[in-house]
Structure formats: C-alpha cells, structure tokens
mmCIF file of C-alpha atoms in Angstrom:
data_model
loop_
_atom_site.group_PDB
_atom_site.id
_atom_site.type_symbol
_atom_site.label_atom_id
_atom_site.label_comp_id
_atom_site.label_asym_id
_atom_site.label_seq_id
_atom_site.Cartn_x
_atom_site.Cartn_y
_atom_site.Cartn_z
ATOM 1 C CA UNK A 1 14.986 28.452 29.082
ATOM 2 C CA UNK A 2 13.884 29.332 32.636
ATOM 3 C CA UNK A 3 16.845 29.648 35.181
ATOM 4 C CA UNK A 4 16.749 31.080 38.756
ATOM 5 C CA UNK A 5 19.073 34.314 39.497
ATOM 6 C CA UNK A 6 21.291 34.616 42.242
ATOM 7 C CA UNK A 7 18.235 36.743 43.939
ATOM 8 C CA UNK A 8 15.745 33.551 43.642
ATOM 9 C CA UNK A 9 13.816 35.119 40.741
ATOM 10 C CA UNK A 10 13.086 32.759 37.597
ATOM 11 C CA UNK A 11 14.005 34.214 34.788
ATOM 12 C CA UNK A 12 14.054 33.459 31.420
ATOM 13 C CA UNK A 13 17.013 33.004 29.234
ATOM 14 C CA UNK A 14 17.899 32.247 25.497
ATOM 15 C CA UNK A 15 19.364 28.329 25.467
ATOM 16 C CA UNK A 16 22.181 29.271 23.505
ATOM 17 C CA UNK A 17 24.425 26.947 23.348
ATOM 18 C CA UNK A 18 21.593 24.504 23.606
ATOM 19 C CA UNK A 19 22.282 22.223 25.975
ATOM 20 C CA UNK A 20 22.716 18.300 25.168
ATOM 21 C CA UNK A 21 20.677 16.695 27.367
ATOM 22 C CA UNK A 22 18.042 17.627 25.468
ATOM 23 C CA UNK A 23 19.180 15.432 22.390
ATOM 24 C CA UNK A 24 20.035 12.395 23.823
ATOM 25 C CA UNK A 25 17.234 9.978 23.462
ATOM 26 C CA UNK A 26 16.622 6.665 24.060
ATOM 27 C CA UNK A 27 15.010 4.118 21.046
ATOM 28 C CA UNK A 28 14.255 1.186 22.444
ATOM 29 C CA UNK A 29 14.206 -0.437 18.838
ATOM 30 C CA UNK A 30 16.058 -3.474 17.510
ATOM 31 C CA UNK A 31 16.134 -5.906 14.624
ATOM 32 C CA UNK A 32 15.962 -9.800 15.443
ATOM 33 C CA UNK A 33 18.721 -12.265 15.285
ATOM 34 C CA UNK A 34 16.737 -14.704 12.667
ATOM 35 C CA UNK A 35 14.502 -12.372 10.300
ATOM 36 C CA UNK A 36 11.248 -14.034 9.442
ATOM 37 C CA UNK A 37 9.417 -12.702 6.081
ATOM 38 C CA UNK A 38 6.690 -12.927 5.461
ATOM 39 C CA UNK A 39 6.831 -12.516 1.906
ATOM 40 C CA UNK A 40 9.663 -14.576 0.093
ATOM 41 C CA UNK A 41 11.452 -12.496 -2.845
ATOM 42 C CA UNK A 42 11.338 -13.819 -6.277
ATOM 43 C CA UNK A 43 14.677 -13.220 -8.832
ATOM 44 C CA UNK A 44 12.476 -12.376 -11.279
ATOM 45 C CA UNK A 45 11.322 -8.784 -10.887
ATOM 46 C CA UNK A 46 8.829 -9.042 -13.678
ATOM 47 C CA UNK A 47 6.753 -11.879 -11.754
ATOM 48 C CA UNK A 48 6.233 -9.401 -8.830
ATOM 49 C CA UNK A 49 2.510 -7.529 -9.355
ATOM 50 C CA UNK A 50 2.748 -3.734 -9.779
ATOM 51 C CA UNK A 51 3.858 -1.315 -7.276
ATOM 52 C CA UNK A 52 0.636 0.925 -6.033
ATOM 53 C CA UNK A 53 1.067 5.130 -6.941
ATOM 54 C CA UNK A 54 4.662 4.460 -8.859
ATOM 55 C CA UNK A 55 2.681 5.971 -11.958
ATOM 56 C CA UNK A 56 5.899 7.478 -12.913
ATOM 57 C CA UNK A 57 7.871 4.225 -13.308
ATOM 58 C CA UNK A 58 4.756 2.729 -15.178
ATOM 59 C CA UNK A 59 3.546 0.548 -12.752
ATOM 60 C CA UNK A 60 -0.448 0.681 -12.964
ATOM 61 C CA UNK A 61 -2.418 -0.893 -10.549
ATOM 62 C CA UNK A 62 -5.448 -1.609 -12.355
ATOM 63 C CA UNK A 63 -7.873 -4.934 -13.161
ATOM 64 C CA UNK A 64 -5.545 -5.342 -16.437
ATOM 65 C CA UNK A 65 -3.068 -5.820 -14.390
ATOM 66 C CA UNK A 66 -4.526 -7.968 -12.235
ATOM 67 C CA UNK A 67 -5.166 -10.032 -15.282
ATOM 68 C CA UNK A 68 -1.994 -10.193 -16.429
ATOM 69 C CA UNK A 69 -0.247 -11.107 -13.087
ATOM 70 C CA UNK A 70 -2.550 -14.233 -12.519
ATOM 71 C CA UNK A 71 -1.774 -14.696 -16.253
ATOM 72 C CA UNK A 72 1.995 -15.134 -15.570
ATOM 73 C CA UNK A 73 1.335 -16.826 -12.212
ATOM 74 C CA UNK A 74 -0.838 -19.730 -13.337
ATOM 75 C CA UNK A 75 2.711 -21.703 -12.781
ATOM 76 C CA UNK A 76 3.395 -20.952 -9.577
ATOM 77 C CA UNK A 77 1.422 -22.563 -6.844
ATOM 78 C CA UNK A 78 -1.613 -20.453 -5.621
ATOM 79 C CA UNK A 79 0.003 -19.727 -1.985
ATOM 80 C CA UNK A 80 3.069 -18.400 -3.857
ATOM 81 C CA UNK A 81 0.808 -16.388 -6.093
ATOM 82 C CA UNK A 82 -0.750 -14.494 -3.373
ATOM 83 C CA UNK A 83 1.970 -14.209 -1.612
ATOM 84 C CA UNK A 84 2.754 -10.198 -2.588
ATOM 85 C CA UNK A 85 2.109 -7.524 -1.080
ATOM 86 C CA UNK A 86 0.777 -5.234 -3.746
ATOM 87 C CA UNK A 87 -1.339 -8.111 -4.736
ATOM 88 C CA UNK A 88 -3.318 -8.623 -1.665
ATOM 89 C CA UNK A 89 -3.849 -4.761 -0.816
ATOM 90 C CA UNK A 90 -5.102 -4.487 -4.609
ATOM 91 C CA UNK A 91 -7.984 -6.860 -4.041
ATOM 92 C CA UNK A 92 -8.163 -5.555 -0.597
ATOM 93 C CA UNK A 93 -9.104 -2.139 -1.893
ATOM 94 C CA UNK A 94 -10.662 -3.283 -5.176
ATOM 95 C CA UNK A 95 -13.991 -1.718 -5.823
ATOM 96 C CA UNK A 96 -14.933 -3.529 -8.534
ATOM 97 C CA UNK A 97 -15.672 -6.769 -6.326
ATOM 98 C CA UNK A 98 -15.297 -5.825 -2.702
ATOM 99 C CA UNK A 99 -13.261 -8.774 -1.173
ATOM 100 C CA UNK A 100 -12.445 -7.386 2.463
ATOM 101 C CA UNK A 101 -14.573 -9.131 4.262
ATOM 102 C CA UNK A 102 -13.661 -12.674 2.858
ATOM 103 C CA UNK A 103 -9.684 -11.667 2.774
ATOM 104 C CA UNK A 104 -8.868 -13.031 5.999
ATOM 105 C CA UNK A 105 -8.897 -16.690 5.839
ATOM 106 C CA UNK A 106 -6.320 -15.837 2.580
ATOM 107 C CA UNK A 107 -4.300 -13.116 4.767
ATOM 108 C CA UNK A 108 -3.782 -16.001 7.665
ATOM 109 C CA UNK A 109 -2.767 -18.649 4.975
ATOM 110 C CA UNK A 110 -0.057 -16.145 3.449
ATOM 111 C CA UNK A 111 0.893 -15.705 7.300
ATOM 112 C CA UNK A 112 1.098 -18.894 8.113
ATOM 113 C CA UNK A 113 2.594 -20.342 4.670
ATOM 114 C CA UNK A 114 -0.394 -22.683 4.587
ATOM 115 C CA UNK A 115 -0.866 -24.221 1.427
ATOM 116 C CA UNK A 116 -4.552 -26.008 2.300
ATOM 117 C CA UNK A 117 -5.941 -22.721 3.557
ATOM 118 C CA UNK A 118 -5.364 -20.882 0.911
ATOM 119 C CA UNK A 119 -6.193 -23.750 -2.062
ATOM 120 C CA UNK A 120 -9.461 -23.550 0.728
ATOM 121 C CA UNK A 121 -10.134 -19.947 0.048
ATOM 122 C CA UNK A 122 -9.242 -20.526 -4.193
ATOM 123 C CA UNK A 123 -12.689 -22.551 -4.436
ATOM 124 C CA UNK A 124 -14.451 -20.023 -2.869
ATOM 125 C CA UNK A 125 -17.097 -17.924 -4.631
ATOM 126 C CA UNK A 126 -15.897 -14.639 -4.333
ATOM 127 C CA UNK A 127 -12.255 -15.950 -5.629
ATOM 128 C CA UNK A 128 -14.422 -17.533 -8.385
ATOM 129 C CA UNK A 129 -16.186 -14.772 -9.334
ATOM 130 C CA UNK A 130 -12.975 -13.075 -9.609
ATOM 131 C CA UNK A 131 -11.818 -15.383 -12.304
ATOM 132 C CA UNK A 132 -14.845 -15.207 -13.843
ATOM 133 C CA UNK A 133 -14.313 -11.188 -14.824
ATOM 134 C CA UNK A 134 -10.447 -12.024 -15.255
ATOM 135 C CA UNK A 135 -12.072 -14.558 -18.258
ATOM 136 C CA UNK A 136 -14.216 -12.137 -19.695
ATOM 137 C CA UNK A 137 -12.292 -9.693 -19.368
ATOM 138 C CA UNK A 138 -9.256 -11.253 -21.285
ATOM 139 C CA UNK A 139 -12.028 -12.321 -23.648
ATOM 140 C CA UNK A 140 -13.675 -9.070 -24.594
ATOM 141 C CA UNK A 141 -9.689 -7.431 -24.219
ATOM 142 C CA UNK A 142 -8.604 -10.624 -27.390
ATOM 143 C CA UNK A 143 -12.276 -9.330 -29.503
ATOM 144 C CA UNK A 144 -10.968 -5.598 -29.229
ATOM 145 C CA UNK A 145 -7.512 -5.815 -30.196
ATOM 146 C CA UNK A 146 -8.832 -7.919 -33.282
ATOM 147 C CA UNK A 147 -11.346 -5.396 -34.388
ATOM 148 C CA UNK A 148 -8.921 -2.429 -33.844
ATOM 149 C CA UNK A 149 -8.601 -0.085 -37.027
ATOM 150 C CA UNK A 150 -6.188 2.588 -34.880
ATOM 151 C CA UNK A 151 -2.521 1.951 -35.670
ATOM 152 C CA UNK A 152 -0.190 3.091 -32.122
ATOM 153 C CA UNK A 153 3.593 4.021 -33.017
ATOM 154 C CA UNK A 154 6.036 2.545 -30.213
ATOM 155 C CA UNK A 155 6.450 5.463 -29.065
ATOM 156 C CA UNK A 156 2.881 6.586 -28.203
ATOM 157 C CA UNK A 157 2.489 2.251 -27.613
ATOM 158 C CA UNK A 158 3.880 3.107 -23.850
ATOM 159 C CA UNK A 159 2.623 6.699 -22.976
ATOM 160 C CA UNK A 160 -0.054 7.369 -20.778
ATOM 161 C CA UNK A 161 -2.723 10.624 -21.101
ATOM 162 C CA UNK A 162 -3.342 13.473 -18.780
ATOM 163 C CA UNK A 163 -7.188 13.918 -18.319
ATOM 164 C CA UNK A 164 -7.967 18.099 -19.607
ATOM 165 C CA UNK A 165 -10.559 18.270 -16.886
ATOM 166 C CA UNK A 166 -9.086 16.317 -13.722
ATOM 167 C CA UNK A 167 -5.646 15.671 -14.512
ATOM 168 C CA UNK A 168 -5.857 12.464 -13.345
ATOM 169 C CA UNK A 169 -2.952 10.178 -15.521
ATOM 170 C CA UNK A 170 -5.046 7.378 -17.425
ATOM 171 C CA UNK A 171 -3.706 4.571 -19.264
ATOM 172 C CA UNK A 172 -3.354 4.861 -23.222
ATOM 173 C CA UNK A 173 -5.962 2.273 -24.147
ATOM 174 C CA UNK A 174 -8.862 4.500 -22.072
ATOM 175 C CA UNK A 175 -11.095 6.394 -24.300
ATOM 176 C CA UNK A 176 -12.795 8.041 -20.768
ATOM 177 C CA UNK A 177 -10.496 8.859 -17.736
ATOM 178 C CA UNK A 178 -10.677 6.512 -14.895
ATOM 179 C CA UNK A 179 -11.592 9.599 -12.390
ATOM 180 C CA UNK A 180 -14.198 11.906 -13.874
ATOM 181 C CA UNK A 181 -15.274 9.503 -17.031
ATOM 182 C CA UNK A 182 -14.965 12.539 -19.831
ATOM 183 C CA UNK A 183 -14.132 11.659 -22.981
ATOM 184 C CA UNK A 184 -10.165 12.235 -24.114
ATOM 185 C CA UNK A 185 -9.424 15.541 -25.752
#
C-alpha cells in the first residue's frame, strides 16, 4: 500500500489490517419478478435425455441414446420432445450428421414454444435423415442382440470399460473404444 509520510515522501506500507473499502463491491445482478423458462420440467426424470460428461452417474451421451430418447418420446408432441437441453446441444455437436447449420429454425421454435415451426423443421431432410440412421440403427441393434452367443451377468450388464491405450471410458457393448478405435484388452 503506498501512503505519503509526514515529510511528503510516498512510501510503501504492508495493508495490514486490510482495509474494507477494498471488498465492498457492487453486483448489479437480479432475478425477475415472473421467471420465464425456457425449458418446461417434466416429473418424470427418466423422460429427460442424458446429461453430457456425467459418465460417472451413467449418463452416456451417445447415438444409442439418442435412439432410445426419441424411442420414449414418440408420445409426446415433437416441440415437447426437443424441448431439452442436452438434446439439442447433442445434435448440435453430433458428428455423425452435422446439423448446426439447419438447427436454428428448431432453436427459435423451442424459443418461441412454436408448435408449426418446429413440426416445419420435423419434415425436413436433415431431421429425416436422422430418423433414417435412428431406424437402422435400432434395426441392425434388434439383428445383434438375436445373434448374440456372449452371456453378460447383471453385474458386468451395467459396467463400462477403460480403454488400455487411451483411457477413454467406453460403453460395455463396444468391442473398439470410441477414442482411439483399438480393440478391448
């Protein structure tokens, strides 16, 4: 802390006790009166779709799960659907079929809670061709379990491997990891 003398010569002192002007700040934050969400909660927590890097609590983000969620959803109308979070920043960041450029007529339907905007966007081809892998991919998924030979205890039914090479945590039913694409040793 710089301080003048009683000479007129700055000199510098420790700031102990530390003075408390220098912890008094201002936030200029608040919360409204009326909250508006834009997502609306459902009771149900298993309708919700997985939870991005919550690998611990078993919440995998991958195009299985993707599958499954529209599985459970195909109740529900199609706004309501894509109206989660998780959801929309999966297919945001999906490699698979790279959606970001066509995401924002859906994005401003969510927004708005616009039913025809987003039943617009459903019948469009990149939301088609979507459901198109979702169907094969539940397809081929049925034609696997039905050939499978490999008995799974419960046990082992819900653990997930550690890759020897990258240590990347893959999901049981992987015979390559996700990351590096060795085989499982």
């Amino acid at each position: 802390m710089n301080e003048k003398d009683v000479y007129g010569n700055e000199v510098q002192r420790l700031g102990r006790p530390l003075p408390v002007e220098y912890l008094l700040v201002d936030v200029p934050a608040s919360t409204p009166v009326v909250p508006l969400y834009t997502f609306h909660e459902r009771k149900d927590v298993s309708q919700y779709f997985p939870v991005e890097n919550r690998l611990i609590d078993g919440h995998i983000q991958d195009f299985s799960a993707l599958s499954d969620y529209l599985a459970r959803s195909r109740s529900m109308d199609f706004l309501d659907a894509m109206s989660d979070f998780h959801l929309l920043l999966f297919l945001y960041r999906m490699d698979m079929l790279p959606m970001k450029a066509q995401m924002g007529p859906l994005l401003e339907a969510v927004r708005a809670k616009d039913k025809t905007i987003a039943n617009e966007w459903k019948n469009q081809e990149v939301w088609r061709t979507l459901e198109q892998l979702i169907s094969a991919y539940s397809h081929n998924d049925d034609s696997s379990m039905s050939n499978d030979v490999e008995f799974v205890s419960a046990g082992e039914a819900e653990q997930n491997w550690t890759c020897s090479h990258c240590t990347f945590i893959n999901s049981r039913e992987l015979p390559t990891c996700e990351i590096c694409n060795l085989p499982r040793v």
